[in-house]
Short mmCIF file of C-alpha atoms in Angstrom, two decimals:
data_model
loop_
_atom_site.label_atom_id
_atom_site.label_comp_id
_atom_site.label_asym_id
_atom_site.label_seq_id
_atom_site.Cartn_x
_atom_site.Cartn_y
_atom_site.Cartn_z
CA UNK A 802 6.99 9.64 -32.55
CA UNK A 803 9.96 7.37 -31.80
CA UNK A 804 12.53 7.79 -29.06
CA UNK A 805 15.22 5.97 -30.93
CA UNK A 806 15.93 6.52 -34.80
CA UNK A 807 18.23 5.37 -37.45
CA UNK A 808 18.00 5.68 -41.25
CA UNK A 809 16.14 2.31 -41.77
CA UNK A 810 13.91 1.82 -38.81
CA UNK A 811 12.36 4.37 -36.25
CA UNK A 812 12.80 1.64 -33.53
CA UNK A 813 16.52 1.60 -33.93
CA UNK A 814 17.02 -1.76 -35.76
CA UNK A 815 19.37 -2.11 -38.85
CA UNK A 816 16.51 -3.62 -41.02
CA UNK A 817 13.27 -2.59 -42.53
CA UNK A 818 10.21 -2.22 -40.45
CA UNK A 819 8.52 -5.07 -42.32
CA UNK A 820 11.37 -7.29 -41.05
CA UNK A 821 10.90 -6.08 -37.49
CA UNK A 822 8.31 -7.84 -35.29
CA UNK A 823 6.95 -5.72 -32.39
CA UNK A 824 4.76 -6.93 -29.52
CA UNK A 825 2.78 -4.01 -28.23
CA UNK A 826 1.39 -4.04 -24.77
CA UNK A 827 -2.09 -2.82 -25.23
CA UNK A 828 -4.14 -1.80 -22.19
CA UNK A 829 -7.23 -0.64 -24.32
CA UNK A 830 -6.45 3.05 -23.71
CA UNK A 831 -5.60 5.71 -26.07
CA UNK A 832 -1.85 5.64 -25.48
CA UNK A 833 -0.99 2.06 -26.29
CA UNK A 834 -3.58 1.99 -29.12
CA UNK A 835 -1.79 4.84 -30.75
CA UNK A 836 1.57 3.06 -30.43
CA UNK A 837 0.18 -0.06 -32.05
CA UNK A 838 -1.61 1.93 -34.76
CA UNK A 839 1.31 4.14 -35.72
CA UNK A 840 3.90 1.24 -35.78
CA UNK A 841 1.45 -0.70 -38.01
CA UNK A 842 1.12 2.25 -40.29
CA UNK A 843 4.85 2.54 -40.51
CA UNK A 844 4.96 -1.09 -41.79
CA UNK A 845 6.06 -3.04 -38.77
CA UNK A 846 4.92 -6.53 -38.06
CA UNK A 847 2.73 -5.68 -35.02
CA UNK A 848 1.28 -8.14 -32.58
CA UNK A 849 -0.96 -6.77 -29.94
CA UNK A 850 -1.18 -8.31 -26.51
CA UNK A 851 -3.63 -7.36 -23.70
CA UNK A 852 -3.28 -8.76 -20.19
CA UNK A 853 -6.24 -10.05 -18.27
CA UNK A 854 -5.05 -9.23 -14.68
CA UNK A 855 -8.02 -9.84 -12.64
CA UNK A 856 -11.52 -11.24 -12.79
CA UNK A 857 -12.87 -10.44 -16.25
CA UNK A 858 -16.61 -10.56 -15.19
CA UNK A 859 -16.14 -8.22 -12.26
CA UNK A 860 -13.98 -5.90 -14.22
CA UNK A 861 -16.73 -5.13 -16.76
CA UNK A 862 -18.40 -2.83 -14.19
CA UNK A 863 -15.23 -0.79 -13.24
CA UNK A 864 -14.58 2.49 -14.76
CA UNK A 865 -11.37 4.65 -14.51
CA UNK A 866 -9.26 1.43 -14.27
CA UNK A 867 -6.81 -0.05 -16.68
CA UNK A 868 -6.85 -3.63 -18.03
CA UNK A 869 -10.57 -4.01 -17.26
CA UNK A 870 -13.00 -6.01 -19.51
CA UNK A 871 -14.09 -3.11 -21.53
CA UNK A 872 -10.49 -2.21 -22.17
CA UNK A 873 -9.92 -5.71 -23.58
CA UNK A 874 -12.66 -5.18 -26.01
CA UNK A 875 -11.34 -1.72 -26.99
CA UNK A 876 -7.94 -3.13 -27.69
CA UNK A 877 -9.27 -5.85 -29.88
CA UNK A 878 -11.36 -3.28 -31.78
CA UNK A 879 -8.14 -1.25 -32.51
CA UNK A 880 -6.36 -4.33 -33.73
CA UNK A 881 -9.34 -5.25 -36.02
CA UNK A 882 -9.34 -1.75 -37.49
CA UNK A 883 -5.58 -1.55 -38.09
CA UNK A 884 -5.34 -5.31 -39.29
CA UNK A 885 -2.89 -6.79 -36.81
CA UNK A 886 -3.27 -9.91 -34.62
CA UNK A 887 -4.40 -9.46 -30.94
CA UNK A 888 -4.03 -11.88 -28.06
CA UNK A 889 -5.45 -11.90 -24.52
CA UNK A 890 -3.20 -13.55 -22.06
CA UNK A 891 -4.50 -14.73 -18.71
CA UNK A 892 -2.07 -13.42 -16.15
CA UNK A 893 -4.39 -13.30 -13.23
CA UNK A 894 -2.39 -15.65 -10.92
CA UNK A 895 0.89 -13.90 -11.68
CA UNK A 896 -0.65 -10.54 -11.06
CA UNK A 897 -2.19 -11.63 -7.70
CA UNK A 898 1.07 -13.17 -6.57
CA UNK A 899 3.37 -10.47 -7.69
CA UNK A 900 1.21 -7.27 -7.20
CA UNK A 901 -2.07 -7.70 -5.34
CA UNK A 902 -0.64 -9.91 -2.41
CA UNK A 903 2.40 -7.62 -2.14
CA UNK A 904 0.24 -4.60 -1.93
CA UNK A 905 -1.99 -6.27 0.83
CA UNK A 906 1.08 -7.37 2.82
CA UNK A 907 2.90 -4.03 2.65
CA UNK A 908 -0.22 -2.18 3.60
CA UNK A 909 -0.81 -4.34 6.75
CA UNK A 910 2.87 -3.67 7.60
CA UNK A 911 2.13 0.06 7.69
CA UNK A 912 3.78 0.83 4.36
CA UNK A 913 2.39 2.80 1.42
CA UNK A 914 3.11 0.60 -1.65
CA UNK A 915 3.09 1.62 -5.17
CA UNK A 916 1.54 -1.35 -7.02
CA UNK A 917 1.94 0.13 -10.52
CA UNK A 918 5.81 -0.04 -10.16
CA UNK A 919 5.46 -3.50 -8.95
CA UNK A 920 3.36 -4.45 -12.00
CA UNK A 921 5.86 -2.90 -14.52
CA UNK A 922 8.64 -4.50 -12.65
CA UNK A 923 7.23 -8.04 -12.59
CA UNK A 924 4.21 -8.73 -14.79
CA UNK A 925 4.94 -6.55 -17.64
CA UNK A 926 8.73 -6.14 -18.02
CA UNK A 927 9.48 -9.67 -16.75
CA UNK A 928 6.64 -11.88 -17.67
CA UNK A 929 5.22 -10.09 -20.77
CA UNK A 930 8.76 -9.40 -22.06
CA UNK A 931 9.53 -13.11 -21.86
CA UNK A 932 6.30 -13.80 -23.77
CA UNK A 933 7.22 -11.28 -26.40
CA UNK A 934 10.68 -13.03 -26.91
CA UNK A 935 8.82 -16.42 -27.37
CA UNK A 936 6.67 -14.78 -30.05
CA UNK A 937 9.89 -13.98 -31.90
CA UNK A 938 9.54 -10.18 -31.36
CA UNK A 939 12.64 -7.90 -31.82
CA UNK A 940 11.21 -5.59 -29.08
CA UNK A 941 8.27 -4.89 -26.62
CA UNK A 942 6.63 -1.48 -27.17
CA UNK A 943 4.49 0.23 -24.66
CA UNK A 944 2.38 3.42 -24.37
CA UNK A 945 4.46 4.81 -21.38
CA UNK A 946 5.42 8.48 -21.48
CA UNK A 947 9.18 8.09 -21.02
CA UNK A 948 12.13 8.22 -23.39
CA UNK A 949 14.76 5.58 -24.17
CA UNK A 950 17.96 7.21 -25.43
CA UNK A 951 21.02 5.49 -26.70
CA UNK A 952 23.97 6.51 -24.59
CA UNK A 953 27.76 5.92 -24.70
CA UNK A 954 27.25 2.86 -22.43
CA UNK A 955 24.04 1.52 -23.84
CA UNK A 956 20.30 2.58 -23.52
CA UNK A 957 19.36 5.23 -21.11
CA UNK A 958 16.07 5.94 -19.49
CA UNK A 959 14.94 9.61 -19.59
CA UNK A 960 11.91 11.65 -18.49
CA UNK A 961 9.20 12.27 -21.26
CA UNK A 962 9.17 15.35 -23.37
CA UNK A 963 5.94 16.33 -21.61
CA UNK A 964 6.66 16.80 -17.91
CA UNK A 965 2.87 16.59 -17.21
CA UNK A 966 2.70 13.11 -18.63
CA UNK A 967 6.11 11.76 -17.47
CA UNK A 968 5.79 8.26 -16.05
CA UNK A 969 9.54 7.72 -15.36
CA UNK A 970 8.79 7.42 -11.63
CA UNK A 971 6.93 4.14 -12.23
CA UNK A 972 9.52 2.61 -14.33
CA UNK A 973 12.64 3.17 -12.26
CA UNK A 974 12.96 -0.59 -11.66
CA UNK A 975 13.43 -1.41 -15.37
CA UNK A 976 16.72 -3.26 -15.63
CA UNK A 977 19.46 -2.47 -18.22
CA UNK A 978 18.59 -5.87 -19.87
CA UNK A 979 14.98 -4.93 -20.04
CA UNK A 980 15.67 -1.40 -21.19
CA UNK A 981 17.70 -2.95 -24.13
CA UNK A 982 14.59 -4.71 -25.34
CA UNK A 983 11.73 -2.30 -24.52
CA UNK A 984 10.72 0.76 -26.73
CA UNK A 985 8.60 3.76 -25.65
CA UNK A 986 7.49 5.46 -28.78
CA UNK A 987 5.43 8.22 -27.14
CA UNK A 988 8.34 9.51 -24.94
CA UNK A 989 8.93 12.32 -27.51
CA UNK A 990 5.33 13.38 -27.98
CA UNK A 991 4.81 16.92 -26.85
CA UNK A 992 1.13 16.72 -25.27
CA UNK A 993 -1.46 14.21 -24.72
CA UNK A 994 -3.64 16.28 -27.16
CA UNK A 995 -1.12 15.34 -29.81
CA UNK A 996 -1.60 11.64 -28.99
CA UNK A 997 -5.46 12.01 -29.24
CA UNK A 998 -5.02 13.75 -32.51
CA UNK A 999 -2.95 10.75 -33.85
CA UNK A 1000 -5.65 8.42 -32.66
CA UNK A 1001 -8.31 10.40 -34.41
CA UNK A 1002 -6.18 10.39 -37.51
CA UNK A 1003 -6.00 6.63 -37.48
CA UNK A 1004 -9.78 6.48 -36.88
CA UNK A 1005 -9.43 4.69 -33.59
CA UNK A 1006 -12.57 4.06 -31.50
CA UNK A 1007 -10.66 5.08 -28.25
CA UNK A 1008 -9.57 8.59 -29.49
CA UNK A 1009 -11.79 10.38 -26.87
CA UNK A 1010 -11.60 7.63 -24.26
CA UNK A 1011 -10.95 8.94 -20.72
CA UNK A 1012 -7.55 8.20 -19.10
CA UNK A 1013 -7.49 5.53 -16.33
CA UNK A 1014 -7.30 7.22 -12.79
CA UNK A 1015 -7.40 4.44 -10.11
CA UNK A 1016 -5.10 1.58 -9.49
CA UNK A 1017 -6.88 -1.12 -11.55
CA UNK A 1018 -7.73 -3.42 -8.62
CA UNK A 1019 -8.77 -0.55 -6.37
CA UNK A 1020 -11.83 0.95 -8.00
CA UNK A 1021 -12.65 4.41 -6.42
CA UNK A 1022 -9.42 4.50 -4.65
CA UNK A 1023 -10.91 2.66 -1.68
CA UNK A 1024 -7.68 0.85 -0.43
CA UNK A 1025 -9.09 -0.26 3.07
CA UNK A 1026 -12.08 -2.05 1.27
CA UNK A 1027 -9.62 -4.10 -0.83
CA UNK A 1028 -7.43 -4.99 2.04
CA UNK A 1029 -10.30 -6.07 4.18
CA UNK A 1030 -11.53 -8.38 1.31
CA UNK A 1031 -8.00 -9.83 0.72
CA UNK A 1032 -7.25 -10.13 4.49
CA UNK A 1033 -10.42 -10.68 6.44
CA UNK A 1034 -10.09 -9.28 9.98
CA UNK A 1035 -7.19 -7.06 9.16
CA UNK A 1036 -8.92 -3.88 10.35
CA UNK A 1037 -8.33 -4.11 13.99
CA UNK A 1038 -9.19 -1.07 16.23
CA UNK A 1039 -6.48 0.71 18.17
CA UNK A 1040 -5.39 3.99 19.66
CA UNK A 1041 -4.49 7.31 18.05
CA UNK A 1042 -1.63 8.78 20.02
CA UNK A 1043 0.51 11.97 19.75
CA UNK A 1044 4.30 12.03 19.49
CA UNK A 1045 4.56 11.68 23.22
CA UNK A 1046 2.39 8.64 23.28
CA UNK A 1047 -0.68 10.30 24.85
CA UNK A 1048 -3.91 8.72 23.70
CA UNK A 1049 -5.98 11.07 21.82
CA UNK A 1050 -8.69 8.81 20.44
CA UNK A 1051 -9.37 5.53 18.73
CA UNK A 1052 -9.56 4.23 15.21
CA UNK A 1053 -11.22 1.38 13.41
CA UNK A 1054 -7.89 -0.11 11.85
CA UNK A 1055 -4.51 1.20 10.81
CA UNK A 1056 -5.34 0.18 7.12
CA UNK A 1057 -7.63 3.20 6.93
CA UNK A 1058 -4.75 5.70 7.34
CA UNK A 1059 -1.82 6.92 5.49
CA UNK A 1060 1.29 9.05 6.34
CA UNK A 1061 0.44 12.68 5.90
CA UNK A 1062 -3.27 12.29 6.17
CA UNK A 1063 -5.06 15.19 7.95
CA UNK A 1064 -8.74 14.65 7.30
CA UNK A 1065 -10.95 12.03 8.97
CA UNK A 1066 -8.77 11.48 12.05
CA UNK A 1067 -11.58 11.97 14.39
CA UNK A 1068 -9.51 13.94 16.97
CA UNK A 1069 -9.94 17.69 17.15
CA UNK A 1070 -9.01 20.70 19.31
CA UNK A 1071 -5.98 22.85 18.78
CA UNK A 1072 -3.74 22.89 15.77
CA UNK A 1073 -4.43 20.61 12.82
CA UNK A 1074 -2.89 17.05 13.18
CA UNK A 1075 -1.44 14.85 10.51
CA UNK A 1076 -0.63 11.10 10.44
CA UNK A 1077 3.16 11.05 11.19
CA UNK A 1078 3.60 7.33 11.24
CA UNK A 1079 1.82 3.97 11.49
CA UNK A 1080 2.68 1.31 14.05
CA UNK A 1081 0.63 -1.71 12.92
CA UNK A 1082 1.97 -4.26 15.49
CA UNK A 1083 0.90 -1.83 18.26
CA UNK A 1084 -2.20 -0.99 16.25
CA UNK A 1085 -1.33 2.64 16.76
CA UNK A 1086 -1.73 5.79 14.51
CA UNK A 1087 0.79 8.47 15.49
CA UNK A 1088 -0.22 12.07 14.83
CA UNK A 1089 1.48 15.39 15.12
CA UNK A 1090 1.81 18.81 13.71
CA UNK A 1091 2.78 19.34 10.11
CA UNK A 1092 6.22 20.21 11.09
CA UNK A 1093 6.70 16.69 12.11
CA UNK A 1094 6.12 15.31 8.63
CA UNK A 1095 9.38 16.75 7.31
CA UNK A 1096 12.00 14.03 6.50
CA UNK A 1097 15.61 14.65 5.49
CA UNK A 1098 17.09 11.10 5.50
CA UNK A 1099 15.83 7.87 3.97
CA UNK A 1100 17.07 4.34 3.90
CA UNK A 1101 16.27 2.63 0.54
CA UNK A 1102 16.55 -0.99 -0.45
CA UNK A 1103 16.17 -3.11 -3.69
CA UNK A 1104 17.96 -0.40 -5.49
CA UNK A 1105 17.96 -0.69 -9.30
CA UNK A 1106 21.00 1.22 -10.82
CA UNK A 1107 20.83 2.55 -14.30
CA UNK A 1108 23.65 4.99 -14.16
CA UNK A 1109 27.18 4.61 -15.58
CA UNK A 1110 29.60 2.78 -13.50
CA UNK A 1111 29.05 0.44 -10.53
CA UNK A 1112 26.49 1.86 -7.92
CA UNK A 1113 28.76 1.21 -4.93
CA UNK A 1114 31.61 3.23 -6.48
CA UNK A 1115 30.07 6.56 -5.71
CA UNK A 1116 32.30 9.71 -5.73
CA UNK A 1117 33.22 11.28 -2.42
CA UNK A 1118 30.10 12.57 -0.79
CA UNK A 1119 27.84 10.13 -2.65
CA UNK A 1120 26.00 10.39 -5.96
CA UNK A 1121 24.69 13.94 -6.30
CA UNK A 1122 21.21 13.66 -7.87
CA UNK A 1123 17.60 14.83 -7.75
CA UNK A 1124 15.19 12.50 -6.17
CA UNK A 1125 11.33 11.95 -6.35
CA UNK A 1126 9.78 10.35 -3.27
CA UNK A 1127 6.20 10.53 -4.75
CA UNK A 1128 4.98 10.52 -8.32
CA UNK A 1129 3.34 13.92 -7.83
CA UNK A 1130 6.57 15.68 -6.57
CA UNK A 1131 9.18 17.33 -8.62
CA UNK A 1132 12.74 16.01 -8.32
CA UNK A 1133 14.56 17.59 -5.39
CA UNK A 1134 18.34 17.81 -4.69
CA UNK A 1135 19.87 15.01 -2.68
CA UNK A 1136 22.82 12.78 -2.08
CA UNK A 1137 22.76 8.97 -2.51
CA UNK A 1138 25.17 7.15 -0.23
CA UNK A 1139 25.53 3.47 -1.12
CA UNK A 1140 25.41 1.08 1.89
CA UNK A 1141 25.57 -2.00 -0.12
CA UNK A 1142 25.20 -3.35 -3.66
CA UNK A 1143 21.49 -2.60 -3.58
CA UNK A 1144 20.95 -0.30 -0.65
CA UNK A 1145 21.60 3.33 0.16
CA UNK A 1146 21.00 6.30 2.45
CA UNK A 1147 19.49 9.19 0.82
CA UNK A 1148 20.18 12.62 2.27
CA UNK A 1149 17.70 15.33 1.11
CA UNK A 1150 18.90 18.94 0.68
CA UNK A 1151 15.54 20.03 2.11
CA UNK A 1152 13.09 18.07 4.15
CA UNK A 1153 10.26 16.43 2.34
CA UNK A 1154 6.75 15.82 3.69
CA UNK A 1155 4.44 12.81 3.48
CA UNK A 1156 7.36 10.32 2.92
CA UNK A 1157 6.45 6.76 4.06
CA UNK A 1158 8.13 3.24 3.84
CA UNK A 1159 6.89 1.34 0.74
CA UNK A 1160 7.10 4.40 -1.59
CA UNK A 1161 9.62 4.61 -4.32
CA UNK A 1162 12.62 7.02 -4.26
CA UNK A 1163 13.79 7.57 -7.80
CA UNK A 1164 17.10 9.20 -8.73
CA UNK A 1165 17.53 11.72 -11.67
CA UNK A 1166 20.43 13.71 -13.16
CA UNK A 1167 19.39 16.27 -15.98
CA UNK A 1168 16.26 14.36 -16.75
CA UNK A 1169 17.98 10.92 -16.96
CA UNK A 1170 16.60 8.20 -14.55
CA UNK A 1171 19.56 6.79 -12.74
CA UNK A 1172 17.53 4.24 -10.92
CA UNK A 1173 15.92 4.08 -7.60
CA UNK A 1174 14.83 1.97 -4.65
CA UNK A 1175 12.04 1.35 -2.14
CA UNK A 1176 11.99 3.36 0.94
CA UNK A 1177 12.53 1.04 3.95
CA UNK A 1178 12.79 3.70 6.65
CA UNK A 1179 12.70 7.46 7.11
CA UNK A 1180 14.92 9.29 9.67
CA UNK A 1181 15.16 7.19 12.77
CA UNK A 1182 11.87 5.25 12.29
#
């Protein structure tokens, strides 16, 4: 199960499991529950922690979202069955400031944010990690499908053994210091079916629980509804224009559209049109043919580098890597040309479609995560 092993301790510590305290981040789902149960069965000193990230009462009615009220109950039930302490921490204000407000502000600016990355980057791997240290834990363990591998220069982040479950895209912002402290015991598990079998073997009540699908605070995937609630009056009507600026129609608000969108534009006739870019200040949605979606150059900022050697000391021609510009896309060949200590230009070998500011661009080499950054600009936008 573990991604790091030595003779005494499956988590890589030079002491027995009983002498090793592990805080497990428990969302209430099957993955983190299995991590906690398995580590407890191996003899570790396990402490389960579940984060209350938004209104507990409202969360009870939400299905398909992580960290909801039912999930807190399920996490506690797993802890009771396995016999380890479980705590619920109120992180609502931190989550709103670091994740929800950032999501709303980026969306209003015409970006396509990835709040799950921000949550891992701030609330989980910053705030929760700090809490784990305060509890005297040797490490923080999560149910993410990603592997932590000891390399010549320290811990490395690698894609999961199961490509279909790999979550490395959402963890690119993990810093080297955080990576030294965090463990991902499910990274080497072959399939989700194997995880569920482990849950059943431990008699966990969540063995058959469905996976979360939506962003936890966006039930049903209705982004615009959330933005309008957070920022009343944000949905101002405007024009839908083509690439030459000709007005083709009107829209009820830029927040209802995303780059690459084809359906629901309300303009017809001729070849299918897609959203090419959003211009929130002008309240314009720019549309064009599918060919206009192709992007070959990106500017990225807030780069987190996990490779060997300083990021800015790239070889001639830049870092030759594979990049993912969306979580659902396979890594594609590219060159990363540093333009500063935490910024770069990414040159793709082949154009990618549906790329938008606010998305993450993650760098890989042979399955290892070398880091990544946030897309600030595409081509000449």
